[in-house]
PDB file of C-alpha atoms in Angstrom:
ATOM      1  CA  MET S  16      50.417 -22.739  27.214  1.00  0.00           C
ATOM      2  CA  ARG S  17      50.762 -26.429  26.763  1.00  0.00           C
ATOM      3  CA  MET S  18      47.908 -28.443  28.177  1.00  0.00           C
ATOM      4  CA  SER S  19      50.283 -30.615  30.186  1.00  0.00           C
ATOM      5  CA  SER S  20      51.352 -27.270  32.049  1.00  0.00           C
ATOM      6  CA  GLY S  21      50.651 -26.746  35.715  1.00  0.00           C
ATOM      7  CA  ASP S  22      51.830 -27.906  38.996  1.00  0.00           C
ATOM      8  CA  GLY S  23      49.132 -30.567  39.744  1.00  0.00           C
ATOM      9  CA  ASN S  24      47.072 -28.042  41.931  1.00  0.00           C
ATOM     10  CA  GLY S  25      45.754 -25.727  39.346  1.00  0.00           C
ATOM     11  CA  ASN S  26      48.512 -23.117  39.448  1.00  0.00           C
ATOM     12  CA  PHE S  27      50.613 -22.138  36.462  1.00  0.00           C
ATOM     13  CA  THR S  28      54.025 -20.433  35.578  1.00  0.00           C
ATOM     14  CA  LEU S  29      54.935 -18.678  32.483  1.00  0.00           C
ATOM     15  CA  GLY S  30      58.545 -17.910  31.531  1.00  0.00           C
ATOM     16  CA  PHE S  31      59.555 -14.796  29.466  1.00  0.00           C
ATOM     17  CA  ASP S  32      63.052 -13.913  28.050  1.00  0.00           C
ATOM     18  CA  SER S  33      64.074 -10.313  28.054  1.00  0.00           C
ATOM     19  CA  SER S  34      62.938  -9.625  24.794  1.00  0.00           C
ATOM     20  CA  VAL S  35      59.208  -9.219  25.639  1.00  0.00           C
ATOM     21  CA  ILE S  36      59.664  -6.595  28.294  1.00  0.00           C
ATOM     22  CA  GLY S  37      58.342  -3.935  25.945  1.00  0.00           C
ATOM     23  CA  LEU S  38      54.921  -5.752  26.133  1.00  0.00           C
ATOM     24  CA  PHE S  39      54.662  -4.739  29.682  1.00  0.00           C
ATOM     25  CA  PRO S  40      54.656  -0.891  30.043  1.00  0.00           C
ATOM     26  CA  GLU S  41      55.016  -1.122  33.995  1.00  0.00           C
ATOM     27  CA  MET S  42      58.282  -2.793  33.523  1.00  0.00           C
ATOM     28  CA  GLU S  43      59.467  -0.575  30.870  1.00  0.00           C
ATOM     29  CA  MET S  44      59.130   2.351  33.063  1.00  0.00           C
ATOM     30  CA  VAL S  45      61.651   1.027  35.668  1.00  0.00           C
ATOM     31  CA  TYR S  46      63.842  -0.719  33.149  1.00  0.00           C
ATOM     32  CA  ASP S  47      66.805   1.711  33.824  1.00  0.00           C
ATOM     33  CA  MET S  48      66.683   0.737  37.509  1.00  0.00           C
ATOM     34  CA  PHE S  49      67.638  -2.885  36.544  1.00  0.00           C
ATOM     35  CA  PRO S  50      70.502  -2.828  33.974  1.00  0.00           C
ATOM     36  CA  LEU S  51      70.673  -6.679  33.443  1.00  0.00           C
ATOM     37  CA  ILE S  52      67.275  -8.362  33.092  1.00  0.00           C
ATOM     38  CA  THR S  53      67.709 -11.871  31.787  1.00  0.00           C
ATOM     39  CA  GLY S  54      63.968 -12.687  31.720  1.00  0.00           C
ATOM     40  CA  PHE S  55      61.214 -12.975  34.366  1.00  0.00           C
ATOM     41  CA  SER S  56      58.349 -15.408  35.334  1.00  0.00           C
ATOM     42  CA  VAL S  57      54.786 -14.949  36.209  1.00  0.00           C
ATOM     43  CA  ASN S  58      53.065 -17.091  38.523  1.00  0.00           C
ATOM     44  CA  ILE S  59      49.356 -17.715  38.399  1.00  0.00           C
ATOM     45  CA  ASN S  60      47.675 -18.929  41.450  1.00  0.00           C
ATOM     46  CA  THR S  61      44.234 -20.042  41.206  1.00  0.00           C
ATOM     47  CA  THR S  62      41.679 -21.484  43.632  1.00  0.00           C
ATOM     48  CA  ALA S  63      41.345 -24.762  41.512  1.00  0.00           C
ATOM     49  CA  VAL S  64      42.227 -28.002  43.170  1.00  0.00           C
ATOM     50  CA  ARG S  65      43.284 -29.574  39.712  1.00  0.00           C
ATOM     51  CA  ASN S  66      45.077 -28.347  36.639  1.00  0.00           C
ATOM     52  CA  ARG S  67      42.100 -29.415  34.503  1.00  0.00           C
ATOM     53  CA  ASP S  68      39.895 -26.687  36.547  1.00  0.00           C
ATOM     54  CA  GLY S  69      42.581 -24.154  36.557  1.00  0.00           C
ATOM     55  CA  ARG S  70      42.955 -24.396  32.690  1.00  0.00           C
ATOM     56  CA  LEU S  71      39.153 -24.001  32.408  1.00  0.00           C
ATOM     57  CA  LEU S  72      39.324 -20.948  34.483  1.00  0.00           C
ATOM     58  CA  LEU S  73      42.242 -19.475  32.710  1.00  0.00           C
ATOM     59  CA  SER S  74      40.841 -20.146  29.309  1.00  0.00           C
ATOM     60  CA  GLY S  75      37.709 -18.547  30.094  1.00  0.00           C
ATOM     61  CA  LEU S  76      39.753 -15.345  30.863  1.00  0.00           C
ATOM     62  CA  GLY S  77      41.260 -15.605  27.479  1.00  0.00           C
ATOM     63  CA  LEU S  78      44.658 -17.402  28.211  1.00  0.00           C
ATOM     64  CA  PRO S  79      45.327 -19.843  25.225  1.00  0.00           C
ATOM     65  CA  PHE S  80      46.103 -23.441  25.781  1.00  0.00           C
ATOM     66  CA  MET S  81      47.401 -25.676  22.958  1.00  0.00           C
ATOM     67  CA  HIS S  82      47.718 -29.494  22.489  1.00  0.00           C
ATOM     68  CA  ALA S  83      51.163 -30.999  21.752  1.00  0.00           C
ATOM     69  CA  ARG S  84      51.731 -31.786  18.181  1.00  0.00           C
ATOM     70  CA  LYS S  85      52.244 -35.271  17.198  1.00  0.00           C
ATOM     71  CA  PRO S  86      55.571 -35.886  15.391  1.00  0.00           C
ATOM     72  CA  LEU S  87      55.135 -36.888  11.780  1.00  0.00           C
ATOM     73  CA  THR S  88      55.845 -40.529  11.025  1.00  0.00           C
ATOM     74  CA  ASP S  89      58.008 -41.575   8.285  1.00  0.00           C
ATOM     75  CA  GLU S  90      55.039 -42.703   6.252  1.00  0.00           C
ATOM     76  CA  LEU S  91      53.189 -39.302   6.353  1.00  0.00           C
ATOM     77  CA  ALA S  92      56.546 -37.549   5.460  1.00  0.00           C
ATOM     78  CA  LEU S  93      56.952 -39.592   2.161  1.00  0.00           C
ATOM     79  CA  ASP S  94      53.254 -38.729   1.061  1.00  0.00           C
TER      80      ASP S  94
END
């Protein structure tokens, strides 16, 4: 997840496309009941009051957060 993610109140939402359904055995068992699955979202509601506190809690549980990459400038690209 990006470090800028969150709703400002310590809650986070992850969006998945249909190709990752195999990673969730609970969903794979009932896959035939839903012939057209285009993707799904997972909402994580925490008791944190700020995104920073929510990220700290979720990173302690093993959820990875990444910093946004800075774009290469022309000077660095020529080296």
